[in-house]
Amino acid sequence: DQQVKQNSPSLSVQEGRISILNCDYTNSMFDYFLWYKKYPAEGPTFLISISSIKDKNEDGRFTVFLNKSAKHLSLHIVPSQPGDSAVYFCAASAQRGSTLGRLYFGRGTQLTVWP
Amino acid sequence: DGGITQSPKYLFRKEGQNVTLSCEQNLNHDAMYWYRQDPGQGLRLIYYSQIVNDFQKGDIAEGYSVSREKKESFPLTVTSAQKNPTAFYLCASKLSGTVAVMEKLFFGSGTQLSVL
């Protein structure tokens, strides 16, 4: 049963515009959320994270928003650049309980930024 | 230069053969993880180890085995019982295994395993 869901397998955006990637989760114990970026045949690299005590975290062109009541988070990339084209994974973890520290990943969204 | 090293980059397995994927880290991390990536499936957890000499099954452990004899090393063996081993395998680590700290995972560059 997928506890972290990324319902859009792909997203195509023009360079300079905003990219919005969405993620939903079902486990109310999750209190730490991360986004990873992955290029083909490489390992994922960490992009940005947010804890459940916040509703927004910003790092340069990347902003993550968390809506706890809706169990939803989103990653905004502004402005989008061709180099942002990659698969983006949403991940979540719980700092309490039997799954302490384990990360659960969504299936990923392939972002394509075209000139 | 600290990091996670996975080897080999590409590996081929013959029918009925066991193969071992190497994962070494020099980050002094307690916890290590093995994930499998299939197209459209995202990252699925095979095994993880929160501390030396201890490991737990993840969601898809059948057909795989691991050991954690040293802090730096967490090799994954794909046994002949794994009927569909073709995938991209990722090793990861993080600093704390048993302490409740919000930490990110660091990933290696992956091993692509294919069946001959």
mmCIF file with all atom_site columns, N, CA and C in Angstrom, chain A residues 13-17 19 37 61-62 77-85 88 111-114:
data_model
loop_
_atom_site.group_PDB
_atom_site.id
_atom_site.type_symbol
_atom_site.label_atom_id
_atom_site.label_alt_id
_atom_site.label_comp_id
_atom_site.label_asym_id
_atom_site.label_entity_id
_atom_site.label_seq_id
_atom_site.pdbx_PDB_ins_code
_atom_site.Cartn_x
_atom_site.Cartn_y
_atom_site.Cartn_z
_atom_site.occupancy
_atom_site.B_iso_or_equiv
_atom_site.pdbx_formal_charge
_atom_site.auth_seq_id
_atom_site.auth_comp_id
_atom_site.auth_asym_id
_atom_site.auth_atom_id
_atom_site.pdbx_PDB_model_num
ATOM 1  N N  . VAL A 1 13  ? 6.986  21.623 -18.752 1.00 0.00 ? 13  VAL A N  1
ATOM 2  C CA . VAL A 1 13  ? 6.890  23.057 -18.469 1.00 0.00 ? 13  VAL A CA 1
ATOM 3  C C  . VAL A 1 13  ? 7.870  23.809 -19.365 1.00 0.00 ? 13  VAL A C  1
ATOM 4  N N  . GLN A 1 14  ? 7.471  25.000 -19.765 1.00 0.00 ? 14  GLN A N  1
ATOM 5  C CA . GLN A 1 14  ? 8.375  25.813 -20.566 1.00 0.00 ? 14  GLN A CA 1
ATOM 6  C C  . GLN A 1 14  ? 9.412  26.497 -19.668 1.00 0.00 ? 14  GLN A C  1
ATOM 7  N N  . GLU A 1 15  ? 10.591 26.654 -20.184 1.00 0.00 ? 15  GLU A N  1
ATOM 8  C CA . GLU A 1 15  ? 11.670 27.340 -19.461 1.00 0.00 ? 15  GLU A CA 1
ATOM 9  C C  . GLU A 1 15  ? 11.201 28.712 -19.003 1.00 0.00 ? 15  GLU A C  1
ATOM 10 N N  . GLY A 1 16  ? 11.530 29.040 -17.745 1.00 0.00 ? 16  GLY A N  1
ATOM 11 C CA . GLY A 1 16  ? 11.165 30.337 -17.195 1.00 0.00 ? 16  GLY A CA 1
ATOM 12 C C  . GLY A 1 16  ? 9.844  30.337 -16.442 1.00 0.00 ? 16  GLY A C  1
ATOM 13 N N  . ARG A 1 17  ? 9.042  29.321 -16.688 1.00 0.00 ? 17  ARG A N  1
ATOM 14 C CA . ARG A 1 17  ? 7.733  29.239 -16.010 1.00 0.00 ? 17  ARG A CA 1
ATOM 15 C C  . ARG A 1 17  ? 7.888  28.488 -14.679 1.00 0.00 ? 17  ARG A C  1
ATOM 16 N N  . SER A 1 19  ? 7.232  25.358 -12.189 1.00 0.00 ? 19  SER A N  1
ATOM 17 C CA . SER A 1 19  ? 6.911  23.926 -12.152 1.00 0.00 ? 19  SER A CA 1
ATOM 18 C C  . SER A 1 19  ? 6.337  23.627 -10.775 1.00 0.00 ? 19  SER A C  1
ATOM 19 N N  . LYS A 1 37  ? 15.962 14.671 -6.327  1.00 0.00 ? 37  LYS A N  1
ATOM 20 C CA . LYS A 1 37  ? 16.027 14.813 -7.780  1.00 0.00 ? 37  LYS A CA 1
ATOM 21 C C  . LYS A 1 37  ? 16.910 13.692 -8.306  1.00 0.00 ? 37  LYS A C  1
ATOM 22 N N  . ARG A 1 61  ? 15.573 28.767 -5.860  1.00 0.00 ? 61  ARG A N  1
ATOM 23 C CA . ARG A 1 61  ? 14.429 28.635 -6.778  1.00 0.00 ? 61  ARG A CA 1
ATOM 24 C C  . ARG A 1 61  ? 13.411 27.601 -6.315  1.00 0.00 ? 61  ARG A C  1
ATOM 25 N N  . PHE A 1 62  ? 13.727 26.883 -5.255  1.00 0.00 ? 62  PHE A N  1
ATOM 26 C CA . PHE A 1 62  ? 12.884 25.765 -4.810  1.00 0.00 ? 62  PHE A CA 1
ATOM 27 C C  . PHE A 1 62  ? 12.144 26.115 -3.513  1.00 0.00 ? 62  PHE A C  1
ATOM 28 N N  . ILE A 1 77  ? 9.170  25.163 -8.400  1.00 0.00 ? 77  ILE A N  1
ATOM 29 C CA . ILE A 1 77  ? 10.460 25.545 -8.967  1.00 0.00 ? 77  ILE A CA 1
ATOM 30 C C  . ILE A 1 77  ? 10.214 26.778 -9.837  1.00 0.00 ? 77  ILE A C  1
ATOM 31 N N  . VAL A 1 78  ? 10.841 27.891 -9.425  1.00 0.00 ? 78  VAL A N  1
ATOM 32 C CA . VAL A 1 78  ? 10.655 29.144 -10.161 1.00 0.00 ? 78  VAL A CA 1
ATOM 33 C C  . VAL A 1 78  ? 11.977 29.910 -10.258 1.00 0.00 ? 78  VAL A C  1
ATOM 34 N N  . PRO A 1 79  ? 12.438 30.302 -11.444 1.00 0.00 ? 79  PRO A N  1
ATOM 35 C CA . PRO A 1 79  ? 11.921 29.866 -12.734 1.00 0.00 ? 79  PRO A CA 1
ATOM 36 C C  . PRO A 1 79  ? 12.489 28.501 -13.109 1.00 0.00 ? 79  PRO A C  1
ATOM 37 N N  . SER A 1 80  ? 11.761 27.763 -13.877 1.00 0.00 ? 80  SER A N  1
ATOM 38 C CA . SER A 1 80  ? 12.237 26.438 -14.306 1.00 0.00 ? 80  SER A CA 1
ATOM 39 C C  . SER A 1 80  ? 13.322 26.590 -15.364 1.00 0.00 ? 80  SER A C  1
ATOM 40 N N  . GLN A 1 81  ? 14.303 25.671 -15.302 1.00 0.00 ? 81  GLN A N  1
ATOM 41 C CA . GLN A 1 81  ? 15.416 25.692 -16.248 1.00 0.00 ? 81  GLN A CA 1
ATOM 42 C C  . GLN A 1 81  ? 15.556 24.314 -16.893 1.00 0.00 ? 81  GLN A C  1
ATOM 43 N N  . PRO A 1 82  ? 16.088 24.238 -18.093 1.00 0.00 ? 82  PRO A N  1
ATOM 44 C CA . PRO A 1 82  ? 16.250 22.930 -18.748 1.00 0.00 ? 82  PRO A CA 1
ATOM 45 C C  . PRO A 1 82  ? 17.022 21.917 -17.904 1.00 0.00 ? 82  PRO A C  1
ATOM 46 N N  . GLY A 1 83  ? 17.982 22.392 -17.125 1.00 0.00 ? 83  GLY A N  1
ATOM 47 C CA . GLY A 1 83  ? 18.750 21.505 -16.253 1.00 0.00 ? 83  GLY A CA 1
ATOM 48 C C  . GLY A 1 83  ? 17.930 20.906 -15.124 1.00 0.00 ? 83  GLY A C  1
ATOM 49 N N  . ASP A 1 84  ? 16.728 21.424 -14.914 1.00 0.00 ? 84  ASP A N  1
ATOM 50 C CA . ASP A 1 84  ? 15.845 20.863 -13.892 1.00 0.00 ? 84  ASP A CA 1
ATOM 51 C C  . ASP A 1 84  ? 15.156 19.590 -14.378 1.00 0.00 ? 84  ASP A C  1
ATOM 52 N N  . SER A 1 85  ? 15.271 19.292 -15.643 1.00 0.00 ? 85  SER A N  1
ATOM 53 C CA . SER A 1 85  ? 14.631 18.094 -16.207 1.00 0.00 ? 85  SER A CA 1
ATOM 54 C C  . SER A 1 85  ? 15.232 16.851 -15.550 1.00 0.00 ? 85  SER A C  1
ATOM 55 N N  . TYR A 1 88  ? 11.632 13.598 -10.045 1.00 0.00 ? 88  TYR A N  1
ATOM 56 C CA . TYR A 1 88  ? 11.569 14.136 -8.698  1.00 0.00 ? 88  TYR A CA 1
ATOM 57 C C  . TYR A 1 88  ? 10.788 13.177 -7.803  1.00 0.00 ? 88  TYR A C  1
ATOM 58 N N  . LEU A 1 111 ? 9.952  15.453 -14.687 1.00 0.00 ? 111 LEU A N  1
ATOM 59 C CA . LEU A 1 111 ? 9.797  16.849 -15.103 1.00 0.00 ? 111 LEU A CA 1
ATOM 60 C C  . LEU A 1 111 ? 10.629 17.095 -16.353 1.00 0.00 ? 111 LEU A C  1
ATOM 61 N N  . THR A 1 112 ? 9.994  17.661 -17.359 1.00 0.00 ? 112 THR A N  1
ATOM 62 C CA . THR A 1 112 ? 10.708 18.065 -18.574 1.00 0.00 ? 112 THR A CA 1
ATOM 63 C C  . THR A 1 112 ? 10.517 19.565 -18.753 1.00 0.00 ? 112 THR A C  1
ATOM 64 N N  . VAL A 1 113 ? 11.635 20.278 -18.817 1.00 0.00 ? 113 VAL A N  1
ATOM 65 C CA . VAL A 1 113 ? 11.594 21.722 -19.032 1.00 0.00 ? 113 VAL A CA 1
ATOM 66 C C  . VAL A 1 113 ? 12.106 21.993 -20.438 1.00 0.00 ? 113 VAL A C  1
ATOM 67 N N  . TRP A 1 114 ? 11.262 22.553 -21.271 1.00 0.00 ? 114 TRP A N  1
ATOM 68 C CA . TRP A 1 114 ? 11.635 22.777 -22.673 1.00 0.00 ? 114 TRP A CA 1
ATOM 69 C C  . TRP A 1 114 ? 11.870 24.265 -22.935 1.00 0.00 ? 114 TRP A C  1
#
